Short mmCIF file of C-alpha atoms in Angstrom, two decimals:
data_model
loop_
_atom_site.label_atom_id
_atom_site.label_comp_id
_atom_site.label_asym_id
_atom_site.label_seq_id
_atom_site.Cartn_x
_atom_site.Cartn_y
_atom_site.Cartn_z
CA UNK A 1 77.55 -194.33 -37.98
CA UNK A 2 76.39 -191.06 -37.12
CA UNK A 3 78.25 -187.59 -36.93
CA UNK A 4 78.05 -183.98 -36.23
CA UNK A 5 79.01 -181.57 -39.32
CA UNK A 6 79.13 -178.17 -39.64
CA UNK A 7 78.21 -177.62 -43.33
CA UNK A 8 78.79 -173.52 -43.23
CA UNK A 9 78.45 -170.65 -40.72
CA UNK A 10 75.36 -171.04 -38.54
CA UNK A 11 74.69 -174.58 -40.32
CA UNK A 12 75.27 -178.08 -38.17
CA UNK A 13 73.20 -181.02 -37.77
CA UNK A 14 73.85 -185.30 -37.81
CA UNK A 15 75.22 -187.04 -40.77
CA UNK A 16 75.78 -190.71 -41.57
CA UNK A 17 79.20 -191.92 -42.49
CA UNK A 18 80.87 -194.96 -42.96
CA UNK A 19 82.10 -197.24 -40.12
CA UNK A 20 85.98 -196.44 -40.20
CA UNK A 21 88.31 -199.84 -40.52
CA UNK A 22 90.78 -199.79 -38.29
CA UNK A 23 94.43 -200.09 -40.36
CA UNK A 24 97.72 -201.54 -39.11
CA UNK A 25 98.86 -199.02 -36.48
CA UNK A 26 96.01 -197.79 -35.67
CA UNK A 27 93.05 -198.23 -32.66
CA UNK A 28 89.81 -198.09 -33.70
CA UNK A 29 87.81 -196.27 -30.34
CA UNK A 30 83.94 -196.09 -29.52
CA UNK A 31 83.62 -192.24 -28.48
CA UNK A 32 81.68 -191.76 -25.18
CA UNK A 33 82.02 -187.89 -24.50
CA UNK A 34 83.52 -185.34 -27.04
CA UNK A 35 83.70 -181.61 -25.87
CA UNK A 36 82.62 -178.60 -27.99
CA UNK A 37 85.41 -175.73 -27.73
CA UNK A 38 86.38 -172.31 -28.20
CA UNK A 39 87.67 -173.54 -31.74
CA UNK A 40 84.01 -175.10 -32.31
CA UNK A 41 82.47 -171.98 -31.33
CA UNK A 42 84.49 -170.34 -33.91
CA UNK A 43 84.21 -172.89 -36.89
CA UNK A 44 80.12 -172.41 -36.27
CA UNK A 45 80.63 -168.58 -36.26
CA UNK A 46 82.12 -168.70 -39.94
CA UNK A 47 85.44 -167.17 -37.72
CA UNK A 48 88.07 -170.08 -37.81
CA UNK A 49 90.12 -169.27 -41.15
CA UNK A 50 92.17 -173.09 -40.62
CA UNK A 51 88.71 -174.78 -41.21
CA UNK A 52 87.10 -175.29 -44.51
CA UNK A 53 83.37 -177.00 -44.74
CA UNK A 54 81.46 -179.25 -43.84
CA UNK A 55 83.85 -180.51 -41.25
CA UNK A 56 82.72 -183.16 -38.20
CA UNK A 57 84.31 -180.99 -35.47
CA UNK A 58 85.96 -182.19 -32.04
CA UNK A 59 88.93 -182.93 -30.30
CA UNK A 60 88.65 -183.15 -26.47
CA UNK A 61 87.96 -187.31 -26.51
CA UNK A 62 86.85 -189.18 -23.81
CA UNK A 63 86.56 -192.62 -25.43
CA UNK A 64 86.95 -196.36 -25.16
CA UNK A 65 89.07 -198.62 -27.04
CA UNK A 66 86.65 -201.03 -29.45
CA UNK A 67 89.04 -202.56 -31.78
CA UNK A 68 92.75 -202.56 -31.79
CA UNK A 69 95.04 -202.99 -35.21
CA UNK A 70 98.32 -205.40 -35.70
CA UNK A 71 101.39 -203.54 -35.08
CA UNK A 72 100.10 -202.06 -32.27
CA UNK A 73 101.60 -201.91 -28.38
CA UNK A 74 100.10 -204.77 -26.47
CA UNK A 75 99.89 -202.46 -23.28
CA UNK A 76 96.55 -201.14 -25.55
CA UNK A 77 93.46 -203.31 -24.44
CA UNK A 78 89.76 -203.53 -25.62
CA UNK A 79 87.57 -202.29 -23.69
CA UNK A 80 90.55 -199.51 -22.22
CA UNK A 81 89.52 -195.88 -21.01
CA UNK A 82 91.53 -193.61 -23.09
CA UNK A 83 91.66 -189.77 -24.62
CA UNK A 84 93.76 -188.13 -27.43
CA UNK A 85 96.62 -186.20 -28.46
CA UNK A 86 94.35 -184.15 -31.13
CA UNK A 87 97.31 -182.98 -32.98
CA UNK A 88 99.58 -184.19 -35.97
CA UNK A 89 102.99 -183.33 -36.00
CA UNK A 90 105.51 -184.00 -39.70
CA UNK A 91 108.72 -185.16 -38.10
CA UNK A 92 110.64 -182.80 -40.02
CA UNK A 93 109.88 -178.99 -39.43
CA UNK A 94 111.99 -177.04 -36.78
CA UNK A 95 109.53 -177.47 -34.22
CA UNK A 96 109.55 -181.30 -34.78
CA UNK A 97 113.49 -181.21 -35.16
CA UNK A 98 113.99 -178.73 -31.87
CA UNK A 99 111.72 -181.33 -30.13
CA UNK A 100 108.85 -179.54 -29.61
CA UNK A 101 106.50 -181.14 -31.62
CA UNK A 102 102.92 -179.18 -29.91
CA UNK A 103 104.33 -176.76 -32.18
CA UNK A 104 104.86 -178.25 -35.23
CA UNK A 105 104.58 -176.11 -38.58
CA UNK A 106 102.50 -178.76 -40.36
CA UNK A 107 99.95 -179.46 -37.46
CA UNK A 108 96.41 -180.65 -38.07
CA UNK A 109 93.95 -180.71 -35.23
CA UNK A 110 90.83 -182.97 -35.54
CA UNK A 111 88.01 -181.14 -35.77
CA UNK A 112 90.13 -178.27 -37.39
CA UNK A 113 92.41 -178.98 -40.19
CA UNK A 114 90.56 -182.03 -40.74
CA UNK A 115 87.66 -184.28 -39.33
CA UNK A 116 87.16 -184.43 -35.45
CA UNK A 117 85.62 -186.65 -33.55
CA UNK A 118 82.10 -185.72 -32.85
CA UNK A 119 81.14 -189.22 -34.33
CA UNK A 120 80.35 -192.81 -32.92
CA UNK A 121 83.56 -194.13 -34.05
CA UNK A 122 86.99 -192.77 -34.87
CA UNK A 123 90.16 -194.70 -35.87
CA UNK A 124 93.66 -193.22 -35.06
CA UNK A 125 97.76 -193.91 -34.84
CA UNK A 126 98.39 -195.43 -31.27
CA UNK A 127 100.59 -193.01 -30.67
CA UNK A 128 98.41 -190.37 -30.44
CA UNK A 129 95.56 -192.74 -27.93
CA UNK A 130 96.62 -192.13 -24.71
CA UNK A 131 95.19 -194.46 -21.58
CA UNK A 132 93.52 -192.80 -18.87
CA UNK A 133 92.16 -195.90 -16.63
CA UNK A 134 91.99 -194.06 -13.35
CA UNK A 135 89.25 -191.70 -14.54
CA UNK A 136 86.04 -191.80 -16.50
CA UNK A 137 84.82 -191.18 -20.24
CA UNK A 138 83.46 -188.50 -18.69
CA UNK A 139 86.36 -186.58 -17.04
CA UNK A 140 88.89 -188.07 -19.83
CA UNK A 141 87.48 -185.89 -22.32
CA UNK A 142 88.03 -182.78 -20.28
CA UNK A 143 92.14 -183.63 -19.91
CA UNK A 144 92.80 -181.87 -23.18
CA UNK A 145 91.73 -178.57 -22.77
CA UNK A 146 93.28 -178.53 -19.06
CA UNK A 147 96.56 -179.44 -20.72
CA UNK A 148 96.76 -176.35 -23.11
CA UNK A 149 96.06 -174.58 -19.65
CA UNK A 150 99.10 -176.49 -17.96
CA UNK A 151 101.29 -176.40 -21.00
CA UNK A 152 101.25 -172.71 -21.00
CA UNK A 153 102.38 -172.41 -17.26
CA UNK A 154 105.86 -174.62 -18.55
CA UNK A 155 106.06 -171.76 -21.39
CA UNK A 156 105.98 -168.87 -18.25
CA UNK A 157 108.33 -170.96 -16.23
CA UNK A 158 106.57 -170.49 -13.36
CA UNK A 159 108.13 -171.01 -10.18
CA UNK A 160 107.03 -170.76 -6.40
CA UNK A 161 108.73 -167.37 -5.92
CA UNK A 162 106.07 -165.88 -9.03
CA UNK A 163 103.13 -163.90 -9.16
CA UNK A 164 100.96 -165.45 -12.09
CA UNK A 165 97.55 -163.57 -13.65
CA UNK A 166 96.03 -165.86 -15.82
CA UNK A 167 93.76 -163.72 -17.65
CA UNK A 168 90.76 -165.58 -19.19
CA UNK A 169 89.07 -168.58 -16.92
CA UNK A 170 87.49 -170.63 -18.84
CA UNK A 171 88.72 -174.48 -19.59
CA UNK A 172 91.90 -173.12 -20.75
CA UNK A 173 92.86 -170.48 -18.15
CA UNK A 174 91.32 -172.81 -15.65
CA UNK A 175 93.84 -175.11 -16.43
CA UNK A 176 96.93 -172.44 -16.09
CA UNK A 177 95.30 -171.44 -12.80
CA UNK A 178 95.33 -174.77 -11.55
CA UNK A 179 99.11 -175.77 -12.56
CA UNK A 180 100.03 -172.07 -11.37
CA UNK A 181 98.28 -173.31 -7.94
CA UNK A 182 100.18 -176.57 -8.06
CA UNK A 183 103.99 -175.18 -8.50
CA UNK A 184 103.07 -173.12 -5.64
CA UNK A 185 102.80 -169.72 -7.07
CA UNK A 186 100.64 -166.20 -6.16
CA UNK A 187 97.56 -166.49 -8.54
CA UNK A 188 95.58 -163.80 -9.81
CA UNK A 189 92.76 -165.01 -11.96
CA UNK A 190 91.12 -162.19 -13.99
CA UNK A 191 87.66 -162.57 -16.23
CA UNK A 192 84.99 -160.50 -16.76
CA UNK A 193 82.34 -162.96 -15.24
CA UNK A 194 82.33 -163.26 -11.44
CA UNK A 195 81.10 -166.99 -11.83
CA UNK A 196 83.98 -167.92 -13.34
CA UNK A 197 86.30 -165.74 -11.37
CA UNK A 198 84.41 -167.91 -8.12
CA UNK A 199 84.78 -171.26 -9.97
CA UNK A 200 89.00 -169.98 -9.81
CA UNK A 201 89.09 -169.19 -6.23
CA UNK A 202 87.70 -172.51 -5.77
CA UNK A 203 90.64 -174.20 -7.78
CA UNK A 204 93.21 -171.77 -5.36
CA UNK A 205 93.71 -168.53 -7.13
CA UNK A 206 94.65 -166.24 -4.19
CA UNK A 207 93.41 -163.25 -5.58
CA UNK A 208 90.50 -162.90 -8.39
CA UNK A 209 89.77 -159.49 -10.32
CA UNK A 210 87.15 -158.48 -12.77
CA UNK A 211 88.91 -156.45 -15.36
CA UNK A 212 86.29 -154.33 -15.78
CA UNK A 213 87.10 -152.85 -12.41
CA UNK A 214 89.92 -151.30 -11.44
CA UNK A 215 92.92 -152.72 -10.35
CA UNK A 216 93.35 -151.77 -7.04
CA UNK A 217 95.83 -153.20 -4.33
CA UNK A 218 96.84 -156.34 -6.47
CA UNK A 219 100.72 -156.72 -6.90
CA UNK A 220 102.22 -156.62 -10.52
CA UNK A 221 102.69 -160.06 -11.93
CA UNK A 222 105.65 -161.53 -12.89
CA UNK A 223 104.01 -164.12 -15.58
CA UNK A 224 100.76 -163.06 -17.52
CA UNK A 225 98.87 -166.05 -19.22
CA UNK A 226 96.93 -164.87 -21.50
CA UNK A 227 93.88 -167.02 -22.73
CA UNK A 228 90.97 -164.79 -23.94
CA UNK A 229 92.56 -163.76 -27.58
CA UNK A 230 91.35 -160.28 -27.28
CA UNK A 231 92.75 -156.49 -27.87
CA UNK A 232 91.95 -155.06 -24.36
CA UNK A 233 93.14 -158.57 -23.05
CA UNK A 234 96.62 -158.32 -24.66
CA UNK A 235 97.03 -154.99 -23.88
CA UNK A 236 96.27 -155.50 -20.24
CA UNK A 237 98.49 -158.40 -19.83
CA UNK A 238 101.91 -156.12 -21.56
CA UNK A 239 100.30 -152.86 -18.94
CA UNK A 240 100.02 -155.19 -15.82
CA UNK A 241 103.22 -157.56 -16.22
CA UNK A 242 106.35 -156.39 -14.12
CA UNK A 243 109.41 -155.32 -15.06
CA UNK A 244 111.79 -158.36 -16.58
CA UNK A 245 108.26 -160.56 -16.49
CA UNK A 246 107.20 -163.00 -18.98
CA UNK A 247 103.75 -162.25 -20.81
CA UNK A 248 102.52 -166.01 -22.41
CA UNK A 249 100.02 -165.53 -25.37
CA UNK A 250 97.52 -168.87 -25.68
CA UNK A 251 94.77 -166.70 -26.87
CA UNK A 252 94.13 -166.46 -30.67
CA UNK A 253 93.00 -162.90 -31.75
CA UNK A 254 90.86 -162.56 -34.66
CA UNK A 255 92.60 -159.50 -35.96
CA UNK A 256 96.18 -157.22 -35.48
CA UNK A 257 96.56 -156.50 -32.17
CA UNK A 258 98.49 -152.53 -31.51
CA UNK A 259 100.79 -153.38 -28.38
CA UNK A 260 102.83 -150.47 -26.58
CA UNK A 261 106.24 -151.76 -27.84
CA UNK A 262 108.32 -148.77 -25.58
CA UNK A 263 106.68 -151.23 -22.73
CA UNK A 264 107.92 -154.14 -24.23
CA UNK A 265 111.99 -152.71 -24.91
CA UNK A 266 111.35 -150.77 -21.02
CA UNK A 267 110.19 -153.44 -18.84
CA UNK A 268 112.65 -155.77 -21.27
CA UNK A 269 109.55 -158.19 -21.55
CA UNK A 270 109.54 -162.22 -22.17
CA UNK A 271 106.66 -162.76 -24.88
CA UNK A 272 106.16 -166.57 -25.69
CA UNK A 273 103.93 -168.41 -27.51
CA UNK A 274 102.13 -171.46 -26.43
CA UNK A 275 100.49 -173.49 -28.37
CA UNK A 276 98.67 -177.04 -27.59
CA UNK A 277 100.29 -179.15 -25.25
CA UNK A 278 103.09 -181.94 -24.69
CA UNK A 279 102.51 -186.06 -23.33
CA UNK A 280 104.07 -184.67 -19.96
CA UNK A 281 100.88 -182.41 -19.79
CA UNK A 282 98.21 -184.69 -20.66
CA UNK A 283 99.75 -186.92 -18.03
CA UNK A 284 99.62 -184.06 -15.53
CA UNK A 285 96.41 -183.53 -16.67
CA UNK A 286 95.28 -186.59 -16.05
CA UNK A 287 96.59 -187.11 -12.65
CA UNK A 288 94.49 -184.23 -11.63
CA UNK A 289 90.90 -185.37 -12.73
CA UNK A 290 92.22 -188.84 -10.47
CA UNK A 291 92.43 -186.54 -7.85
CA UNK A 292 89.54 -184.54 -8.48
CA UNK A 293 86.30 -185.75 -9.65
CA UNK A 294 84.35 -183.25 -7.45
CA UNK A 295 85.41 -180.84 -9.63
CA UNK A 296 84.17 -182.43 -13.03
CA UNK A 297 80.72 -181.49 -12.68
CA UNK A 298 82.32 -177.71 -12.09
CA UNK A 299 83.90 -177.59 -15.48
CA UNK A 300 80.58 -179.09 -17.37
CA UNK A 301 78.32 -176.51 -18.32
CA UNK A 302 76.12 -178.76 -20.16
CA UNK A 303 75.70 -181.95 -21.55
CA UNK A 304 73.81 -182.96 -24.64
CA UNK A 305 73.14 -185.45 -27.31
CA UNK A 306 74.30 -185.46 -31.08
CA UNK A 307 70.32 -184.51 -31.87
CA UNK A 308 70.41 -181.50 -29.82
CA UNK A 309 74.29 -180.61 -30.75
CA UNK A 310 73.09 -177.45 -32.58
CA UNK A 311 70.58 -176.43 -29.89
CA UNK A 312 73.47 -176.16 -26.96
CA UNK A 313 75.80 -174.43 -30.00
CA UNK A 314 73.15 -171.57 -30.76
CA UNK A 315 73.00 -171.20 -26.59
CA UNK A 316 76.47 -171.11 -26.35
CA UNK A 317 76.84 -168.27 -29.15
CA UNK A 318 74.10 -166.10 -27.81
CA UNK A 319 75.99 -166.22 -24.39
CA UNK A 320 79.32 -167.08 -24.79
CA UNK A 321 80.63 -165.95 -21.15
CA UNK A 322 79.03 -168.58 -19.22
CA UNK A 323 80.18 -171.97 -20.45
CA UNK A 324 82.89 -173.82 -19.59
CA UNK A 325 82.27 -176.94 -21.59
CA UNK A 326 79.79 -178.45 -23.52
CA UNK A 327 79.89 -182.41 -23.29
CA UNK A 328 78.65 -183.97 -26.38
CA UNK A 329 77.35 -188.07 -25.11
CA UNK A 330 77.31 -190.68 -27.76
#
């Protein structure tokens, strides 16, 4: 069957591998759409120190089920609409014990720690293949970056009563905005790109700001989402945050990051983590591509072929500010 590797920095074309069999436990799935990420971005770059080459990247699935294992649920059907749950989790670190298994110490993500799914075919535990009838191969394989997005907005607790910046819109931050829109807070969305910042207003954001303006009139947030991974980023989101607010870190930043910690003690700051995302927000997820489907075509920047892969990559890293998501069809 045929794959997409990255073989080193700068370095990705189509391979050949084997047709996987599917073992006891396991669904074998026909991939339709696979999405190239941030993380893919990086792993091209030569900038993701969890990946080691070649490695097939991927792991935003939109996929249908081809073959199905024994020992498997019989709710699973051939033929079935489904996406992933990218991540492995060990059962036995304290993120697995303390039931939060998104967070587990051991994790591998396809297309990270190990092989993704930019390929034809790609067998995996049913537990991780998650149905998504009501939409298409298309929108399915958008559902997992929204749900880092969503997952971070359970991490802020955000309420009705809040006023949420979610700094950084693409997939991700999109995907806060959206479940910030939903629970019925105050949304500022803030990005450097006034496409993207319209693309948030569109999805309800109340307010939008280009951070490399000033602030202006806009009210002090009391949740921060922040999903760029940049110095000036994280030290806009401890400035702007209010007093007693929480600050929630998705973004991974590529080096130390010098924080005003006096800001941290005085406003007596929440700082949480948040990292992948739980069933309960792929479901959400899920529900809101249903509802949505005029907004697919929003979050697709481009779509492309396995042939052309490294064409819309090399795009993508000369202008990294304008994409949303790449869709890779197979």
């Amino acid at each position: 069957m045929n794959a997409i590797q990255i073989t080193k920095p700068f370095d990705m074309g189509t391979t050949v591998l084997p047709y996987p069999e599917v073992q006891s436990g396991e669904i074998l799935l026909r991939t339709r759409y696979v999405g190239f990420c941030g993380s893919d971005l990086n792993t091209f770059r030569g900038g993701n120190s969890m990946v080691t080459y070649p490695r097939i990247p991927g792991h935003e699935i939109g996929a249908v089920i081809e073959d199905i294992g024994e020992n498997v649920p019989d709710s699973f059907l051939k033929g079935q609409i489904v996406t992933v749950n990218p991540y492995t989790n060990c059962g036995h670190c304290a993120s697995c014990r303390n039931g939060r298994v998104n967070a587990c110490e051991n994790n591998e993500t396809l297309g990270v720690q190990r092989d993704g799914a930019m390929c034809e075919f790609i067998s995996l535990p049913w537990q991780k293949v998650i149905p998504a009838d009501s939409v298409s191969c298309r929108a399915a394989a958008l559902v997992e970056p929204l749900s880092v997005g969503f997952h971070a907005v359970d991490r802020g607790g955000v309420t009705d009563s809040d006023i949420v910046m979610v700094i950084g819109c693409g997939m991700v931050g999109l995907g806060s905005v959206i479940r910030s829109v939903a629970r019925g807070a105050t949304v500022i969305a803030a990005d450097v790109d006034d496409e993207k910042l319209s693309v948030a207003k569109e999805l309800g954001a109340n307010h939008t700001y280009n951070t490399l303006k000033e602030w202006g009139s806009l009210p002090d947030p009391d949740v921060v989402i922040e999903a760029v991974g940049a110095t000036p980023t994280y030290q806009l989101a401890i400035n702007k945050v209010a007093f007693t607010g929480r600050v929630v870190c998705i973004g991974y930043a590529k080096s130390d990051i010098a924080l005003t910690t006096s800001l941290i003690v005085k406003k007596e700051l929440d700082i949480r983590g948040s990292r992948n995302a739980n069933p309960k927000d792929f479901e959400a997820a899920i529900k809101y591509v249903e509802k949505h489907p005029d907004m697919i075509d929003r979050f697709v920047s481009a779509e492309t072929t396995p042939e052309h892969a490294l064409e819309a990559m090399r795009q993508w890293h000369d202008n990294p500010g304008k994409v949303f998501r790449i869709l890779v069809r197979f």
